mmCIF file of C-alpha atoms in Angstrom:
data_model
loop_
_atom_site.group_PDB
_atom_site.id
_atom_site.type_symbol
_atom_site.label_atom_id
_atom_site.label_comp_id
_atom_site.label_asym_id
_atom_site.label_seq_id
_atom_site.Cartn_x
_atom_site.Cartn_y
_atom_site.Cartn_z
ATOM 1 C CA UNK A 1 0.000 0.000 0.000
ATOM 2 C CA UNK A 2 1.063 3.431 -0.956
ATOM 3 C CA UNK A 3 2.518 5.683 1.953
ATOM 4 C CA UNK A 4 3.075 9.618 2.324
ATOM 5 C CA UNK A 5 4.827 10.603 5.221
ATOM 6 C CA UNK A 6 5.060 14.251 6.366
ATOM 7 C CA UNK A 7 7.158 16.352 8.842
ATOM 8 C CA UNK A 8 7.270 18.263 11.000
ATOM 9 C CA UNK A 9 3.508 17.878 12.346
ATOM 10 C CA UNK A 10 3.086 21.541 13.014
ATOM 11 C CA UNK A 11 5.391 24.076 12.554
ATOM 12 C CA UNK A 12 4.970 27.737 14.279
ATOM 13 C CA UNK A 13 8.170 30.592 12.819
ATOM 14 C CA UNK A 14 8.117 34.061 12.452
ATOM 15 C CA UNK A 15 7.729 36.502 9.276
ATOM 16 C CA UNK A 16 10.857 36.590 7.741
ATOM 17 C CA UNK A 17 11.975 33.113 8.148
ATOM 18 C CA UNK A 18 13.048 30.044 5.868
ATOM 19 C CA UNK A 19 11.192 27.046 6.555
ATOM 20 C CA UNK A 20 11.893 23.553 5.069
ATOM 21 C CA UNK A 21 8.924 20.816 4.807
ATOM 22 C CA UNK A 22 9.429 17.105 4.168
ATOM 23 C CA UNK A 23 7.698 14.296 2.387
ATOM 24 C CA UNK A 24 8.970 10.313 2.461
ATOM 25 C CA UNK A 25 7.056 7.920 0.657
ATOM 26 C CA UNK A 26 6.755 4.251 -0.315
ATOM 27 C CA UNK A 27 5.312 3.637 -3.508
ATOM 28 C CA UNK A 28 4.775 0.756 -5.919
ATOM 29 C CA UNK A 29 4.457 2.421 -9.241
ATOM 30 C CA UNK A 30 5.480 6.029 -9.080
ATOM 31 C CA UNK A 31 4.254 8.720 -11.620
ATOM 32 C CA UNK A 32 4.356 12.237 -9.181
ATOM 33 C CA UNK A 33 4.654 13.737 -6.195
ATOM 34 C CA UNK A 34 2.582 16.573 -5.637
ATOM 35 C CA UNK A 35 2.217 19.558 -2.914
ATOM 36 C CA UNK A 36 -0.634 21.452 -2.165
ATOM 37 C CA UNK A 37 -1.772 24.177 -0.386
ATOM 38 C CA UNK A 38 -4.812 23.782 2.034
ATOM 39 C CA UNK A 39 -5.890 26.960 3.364
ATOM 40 C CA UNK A 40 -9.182 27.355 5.192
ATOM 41 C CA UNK A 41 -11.528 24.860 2.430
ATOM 42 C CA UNK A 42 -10.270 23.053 -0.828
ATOM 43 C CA UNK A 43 -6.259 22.371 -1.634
ATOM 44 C CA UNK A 44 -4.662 23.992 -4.621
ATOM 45 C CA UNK A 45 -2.492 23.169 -6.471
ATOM 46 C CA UNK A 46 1.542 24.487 -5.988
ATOM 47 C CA UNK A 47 4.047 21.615 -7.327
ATOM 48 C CA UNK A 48 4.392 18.670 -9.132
ATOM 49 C CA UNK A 49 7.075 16.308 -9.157
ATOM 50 C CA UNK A 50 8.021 14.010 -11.688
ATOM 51 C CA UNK A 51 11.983 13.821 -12.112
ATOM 52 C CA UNK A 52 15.063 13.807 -9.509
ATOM 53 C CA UNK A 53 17.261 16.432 -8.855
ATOM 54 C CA UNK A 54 15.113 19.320 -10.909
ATOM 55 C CA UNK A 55 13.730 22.167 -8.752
ATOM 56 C CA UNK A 56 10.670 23.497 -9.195
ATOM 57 C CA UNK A 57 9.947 27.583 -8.201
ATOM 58 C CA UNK A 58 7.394 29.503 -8.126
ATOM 59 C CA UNK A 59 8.143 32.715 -5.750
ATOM 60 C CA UNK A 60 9.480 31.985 -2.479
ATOM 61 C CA UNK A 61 8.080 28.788 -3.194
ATOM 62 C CA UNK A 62 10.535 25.708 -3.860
ATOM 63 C CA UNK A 63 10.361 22.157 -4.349
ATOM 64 C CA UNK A 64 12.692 19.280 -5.335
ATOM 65 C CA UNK A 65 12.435 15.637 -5.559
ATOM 66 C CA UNK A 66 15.136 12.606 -4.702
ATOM 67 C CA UNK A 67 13.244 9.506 -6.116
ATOM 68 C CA UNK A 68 16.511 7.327 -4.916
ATOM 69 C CA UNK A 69 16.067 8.479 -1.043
ATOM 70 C CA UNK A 70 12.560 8.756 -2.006
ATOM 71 C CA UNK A 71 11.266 11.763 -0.588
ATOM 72 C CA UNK A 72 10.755 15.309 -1.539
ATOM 73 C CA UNK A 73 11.042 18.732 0.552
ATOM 74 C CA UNK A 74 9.390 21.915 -0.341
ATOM 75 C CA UNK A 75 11.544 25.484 0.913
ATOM 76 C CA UNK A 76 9.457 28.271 1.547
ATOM 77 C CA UNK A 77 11.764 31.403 1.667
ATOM 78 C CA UNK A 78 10.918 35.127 3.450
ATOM 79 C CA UNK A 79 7.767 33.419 5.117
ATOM 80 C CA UNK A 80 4.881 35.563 5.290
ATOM 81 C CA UNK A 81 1.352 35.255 7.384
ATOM 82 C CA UNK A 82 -0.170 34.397 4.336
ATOM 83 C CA UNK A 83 1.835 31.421 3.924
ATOM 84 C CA UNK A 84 -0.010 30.009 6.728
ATOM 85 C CA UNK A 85 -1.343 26.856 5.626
ATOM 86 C CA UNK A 86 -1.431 23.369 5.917
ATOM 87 C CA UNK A 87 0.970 21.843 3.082
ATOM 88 C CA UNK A 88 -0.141 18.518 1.496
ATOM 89 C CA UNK A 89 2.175 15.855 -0.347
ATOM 90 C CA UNK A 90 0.758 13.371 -2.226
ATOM 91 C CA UNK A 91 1.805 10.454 -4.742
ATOM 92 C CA UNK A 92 0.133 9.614 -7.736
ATOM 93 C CA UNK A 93 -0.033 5.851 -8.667
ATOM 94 C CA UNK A 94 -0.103 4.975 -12.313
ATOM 95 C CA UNK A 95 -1.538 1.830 -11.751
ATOM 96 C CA UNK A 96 -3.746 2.424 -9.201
ATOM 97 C CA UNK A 97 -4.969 5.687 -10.816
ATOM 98 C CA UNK A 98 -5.331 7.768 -7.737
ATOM 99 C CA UNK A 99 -3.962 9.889 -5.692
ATOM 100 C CA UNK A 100 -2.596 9.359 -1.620
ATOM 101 C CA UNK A 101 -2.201 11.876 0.753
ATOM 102 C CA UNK A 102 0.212 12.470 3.716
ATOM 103 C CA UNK A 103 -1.289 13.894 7.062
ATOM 104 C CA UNK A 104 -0.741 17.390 6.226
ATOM 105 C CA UNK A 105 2.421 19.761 7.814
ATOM 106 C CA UNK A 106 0.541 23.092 9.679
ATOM 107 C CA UNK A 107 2.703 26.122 9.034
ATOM 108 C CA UNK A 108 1.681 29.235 11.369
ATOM 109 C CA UNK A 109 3.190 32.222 10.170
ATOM 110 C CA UNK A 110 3.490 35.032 13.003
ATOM 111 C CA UNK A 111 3.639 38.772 12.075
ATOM 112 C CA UNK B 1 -8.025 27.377 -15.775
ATOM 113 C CA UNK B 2 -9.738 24.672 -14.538
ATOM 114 C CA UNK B 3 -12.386 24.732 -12.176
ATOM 115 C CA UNK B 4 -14.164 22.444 -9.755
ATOM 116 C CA UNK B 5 -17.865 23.739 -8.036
ATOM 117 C CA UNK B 6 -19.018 22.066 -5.062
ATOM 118 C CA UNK B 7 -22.642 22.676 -3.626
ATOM 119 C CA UNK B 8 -24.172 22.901 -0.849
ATOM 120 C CA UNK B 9 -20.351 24.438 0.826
ATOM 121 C CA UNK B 10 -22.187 23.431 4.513
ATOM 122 C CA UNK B 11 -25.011 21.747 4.932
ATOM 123 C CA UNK B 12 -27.037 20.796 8.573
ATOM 124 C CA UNK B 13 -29.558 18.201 8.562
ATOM 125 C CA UNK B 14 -31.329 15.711 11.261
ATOM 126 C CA UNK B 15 -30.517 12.068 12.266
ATOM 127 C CA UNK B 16 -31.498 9.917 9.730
ATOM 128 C CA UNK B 17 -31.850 11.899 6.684
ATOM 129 C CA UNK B 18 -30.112 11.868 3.389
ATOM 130 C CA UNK B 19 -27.875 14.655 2.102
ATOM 131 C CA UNK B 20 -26.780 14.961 -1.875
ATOM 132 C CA UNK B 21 -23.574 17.391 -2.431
ATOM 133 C CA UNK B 22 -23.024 17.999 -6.208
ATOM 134 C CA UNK B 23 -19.289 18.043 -7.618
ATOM 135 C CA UNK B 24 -19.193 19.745 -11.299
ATOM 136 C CA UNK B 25 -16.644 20.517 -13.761
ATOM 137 C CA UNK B 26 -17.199 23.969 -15.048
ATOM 138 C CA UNK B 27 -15.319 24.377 -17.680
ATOM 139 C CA UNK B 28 -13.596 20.992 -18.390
ATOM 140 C CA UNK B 29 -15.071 17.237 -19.164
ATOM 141 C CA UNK B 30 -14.119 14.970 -15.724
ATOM 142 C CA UNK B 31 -14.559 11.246 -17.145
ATOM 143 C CA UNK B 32 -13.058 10.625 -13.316
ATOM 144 C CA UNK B 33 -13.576 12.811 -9.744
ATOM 145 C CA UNK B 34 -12.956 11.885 -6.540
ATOM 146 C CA UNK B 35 -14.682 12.290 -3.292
ATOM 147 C CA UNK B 36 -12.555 12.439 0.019
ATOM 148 C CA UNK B 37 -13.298 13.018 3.535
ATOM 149 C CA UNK B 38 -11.483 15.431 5.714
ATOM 150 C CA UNK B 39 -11.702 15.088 9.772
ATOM 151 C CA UNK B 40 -10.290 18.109 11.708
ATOM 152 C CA UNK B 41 -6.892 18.318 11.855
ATOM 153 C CA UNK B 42 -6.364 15.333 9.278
ATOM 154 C CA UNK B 43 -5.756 14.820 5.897
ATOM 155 C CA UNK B 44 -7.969 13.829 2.615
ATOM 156 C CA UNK B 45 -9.354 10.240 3.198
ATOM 157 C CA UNK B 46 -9.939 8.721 -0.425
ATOM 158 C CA UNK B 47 -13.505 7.683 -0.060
ATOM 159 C CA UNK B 48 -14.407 6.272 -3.509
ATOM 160 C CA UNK B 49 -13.169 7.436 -7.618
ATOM 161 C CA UNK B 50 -16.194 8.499 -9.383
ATOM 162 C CA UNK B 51 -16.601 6.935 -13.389
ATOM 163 C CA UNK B 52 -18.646 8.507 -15.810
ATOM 164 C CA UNK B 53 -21.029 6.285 -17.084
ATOM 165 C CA UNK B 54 -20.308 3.487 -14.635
ATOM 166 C CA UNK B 55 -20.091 2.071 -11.125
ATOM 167 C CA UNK B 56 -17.741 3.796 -8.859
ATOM 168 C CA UNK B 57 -14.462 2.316 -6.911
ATOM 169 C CA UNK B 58 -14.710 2.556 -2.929
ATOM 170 C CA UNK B 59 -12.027 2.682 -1.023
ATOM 171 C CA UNK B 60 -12.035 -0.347 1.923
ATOM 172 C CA UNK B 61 -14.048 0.509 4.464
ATOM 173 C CA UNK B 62 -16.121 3.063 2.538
ATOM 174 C CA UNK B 63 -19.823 1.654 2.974
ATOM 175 C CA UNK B 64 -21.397 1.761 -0.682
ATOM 176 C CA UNK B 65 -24.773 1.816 0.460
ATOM 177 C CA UNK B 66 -24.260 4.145 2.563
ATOM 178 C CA UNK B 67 -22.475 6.610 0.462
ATOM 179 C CA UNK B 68 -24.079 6.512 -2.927
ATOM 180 C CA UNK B 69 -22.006 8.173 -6.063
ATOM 181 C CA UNK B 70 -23.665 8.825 -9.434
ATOM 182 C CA UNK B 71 -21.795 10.178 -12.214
ATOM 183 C CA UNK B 72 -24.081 10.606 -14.841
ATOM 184 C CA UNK B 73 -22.234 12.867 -17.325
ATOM 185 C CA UNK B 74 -18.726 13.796 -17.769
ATOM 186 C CA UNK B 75 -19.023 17.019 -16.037
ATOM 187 C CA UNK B 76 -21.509 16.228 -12.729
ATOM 188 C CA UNK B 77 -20.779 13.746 -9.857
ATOM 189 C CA UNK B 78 -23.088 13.354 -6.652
ATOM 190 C CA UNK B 79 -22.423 12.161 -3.501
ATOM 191 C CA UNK B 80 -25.855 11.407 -1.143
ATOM 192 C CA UNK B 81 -25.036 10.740 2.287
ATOM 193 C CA UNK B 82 -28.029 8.552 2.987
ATOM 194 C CA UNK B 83 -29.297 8.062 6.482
ATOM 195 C CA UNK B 84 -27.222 10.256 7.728
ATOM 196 C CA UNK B 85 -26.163 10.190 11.684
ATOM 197 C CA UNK B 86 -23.464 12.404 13.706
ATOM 198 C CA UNK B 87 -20.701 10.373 12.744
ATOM 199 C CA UNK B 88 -20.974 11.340 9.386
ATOM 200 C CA UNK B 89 -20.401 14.981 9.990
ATOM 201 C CA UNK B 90 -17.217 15.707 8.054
ATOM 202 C CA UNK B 91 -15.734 18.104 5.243
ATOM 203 C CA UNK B 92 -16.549 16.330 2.165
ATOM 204 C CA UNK B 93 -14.416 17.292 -0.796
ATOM 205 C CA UNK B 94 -14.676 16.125 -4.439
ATOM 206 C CA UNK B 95 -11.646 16.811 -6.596
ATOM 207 C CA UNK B 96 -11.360 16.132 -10.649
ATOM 208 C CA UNK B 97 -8.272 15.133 -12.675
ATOM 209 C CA UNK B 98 -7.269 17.887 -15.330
ATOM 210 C CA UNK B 99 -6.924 16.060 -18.570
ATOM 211 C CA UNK B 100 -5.140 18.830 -20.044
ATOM 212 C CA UNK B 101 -3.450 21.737 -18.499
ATOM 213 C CA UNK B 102 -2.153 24.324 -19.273
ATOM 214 C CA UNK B 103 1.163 24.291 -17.512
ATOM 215 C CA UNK B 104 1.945 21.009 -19.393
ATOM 216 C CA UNK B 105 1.661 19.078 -16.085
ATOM 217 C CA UNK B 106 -0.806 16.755 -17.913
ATOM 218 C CA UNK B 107 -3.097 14.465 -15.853
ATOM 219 C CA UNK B 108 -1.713 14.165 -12.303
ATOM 220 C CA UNK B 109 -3.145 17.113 -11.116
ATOM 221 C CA UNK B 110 -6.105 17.513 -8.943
ATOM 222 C CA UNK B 111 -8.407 20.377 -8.915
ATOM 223 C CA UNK B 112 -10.452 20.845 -5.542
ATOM 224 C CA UNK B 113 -14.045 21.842 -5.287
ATOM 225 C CA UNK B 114 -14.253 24.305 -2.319
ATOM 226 C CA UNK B 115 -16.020 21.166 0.052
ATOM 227 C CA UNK B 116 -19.191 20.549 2.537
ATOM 228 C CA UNK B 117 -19.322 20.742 5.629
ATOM 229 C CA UNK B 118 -21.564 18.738 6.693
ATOM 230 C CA UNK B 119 -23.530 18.701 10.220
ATOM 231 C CA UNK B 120 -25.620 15.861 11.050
ATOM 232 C CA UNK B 121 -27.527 16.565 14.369
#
């Protein structure tokens, strides 16, 4: 069975700061990783991951893949409240044709 | 781009009743959607993948009869909670793959209806 694993939990920092989020998973037929961006109803949509080693940027907004150590981490640079959020990884299985998600990393952006 | 509208967004009803929420496509054909379930503080549950046309694919655990899904076009999904009690109370979110996207990132990518919250008293 497919498994997303996030950390840390929760995560409380201060305007102005870097924060890094992870993502392990176990997969049996890999296609993408994806992060999303769950604010107060529906996720949307900020990365997806398909190769090692490329980084993808949008913003302040970062995210890279290592499909040998399997796991992914997305950087989220000059934090601001806004960016409070809870961040979502999830794998896409080909065969399976659907979509798993990890529990969810809470950022809490203070002013 | 494309976009996913769920309805009712909350929705409070008594013991024992049943409760429809509607999933649609707006400006895209969905031949597949997905309905999850979100407790607080957790993550998207995969309840059951929606097929236009035919039966849908519950997740174990996921009661059929109990959760009924009807996809009868390629652009509207239901979901009808049917004798609902308090345990059901949840954020129900359906979600659609994007055939084609703009971005090039192809078919991977979920879009999100905006959820129900449902109450069940």
């Amino acid at each position: 069975e497919d498994k997303v694993v996030q950390s840390p939990l929760s995560l409380v920092v201060h305007e102005g700061d870097t924060v890094t989020l992870n993502c392990s998973y176990e997969v049996t037929n890999f296609r993408s990783l994806l992060w999303y961006k769950q604010e107060k109803k529906a996720p949307t949509f900020l990365f997806m991951l398909t190769s090692s080693g490329i980084e993808k940027k949008s913003g302040r907004l970062s995210s890279i893949l290592d499909k040998k150590e399997l796991f992914s981490i997305l950087n989220i640079t000059a934090t601001q409240t806004g960016d409070s959020a809870v961040y979502l990884c999830a794998l896409y299985n080909t065969n399976a044709g659907k979509s798993t998600f990890g529990d969810g990393t809470t950022l809490t952006v203070k002013p | 781009g494309a976009v996913v509208s769920q309805h009712p967004s909350w929705v409070i009803c008594k013991s024992g009743t049943s409760v429809k929420i509607e999933c649609r496509s707006l400006d895209f054909q969905a031949t597949t959607m997905f309905w999850y379930r979100q407790f607080p503080k957790q993550s998207l549950m995969l309840m059951a993948t929606s097929n236009e046309g035919s039966k849908a694919t519950y997740e174990q655990g996921v009661e059929k009869d109990k959760f009924l899904i009807n996809h009868a076009s390629l652009t509207l999904s239901t979901l009808t909670v049917t004798s609902a009690h308090p345990e059901d109370s949840s954020f129900y979110i359906c979600s659609a793959r994007v055939l084609r996207d703009s971005r090039g990132s192809g078919a991977n990518v979920l879009t999100f209806g905006a959820g129900s919250r449902l109450t069940v008293l």
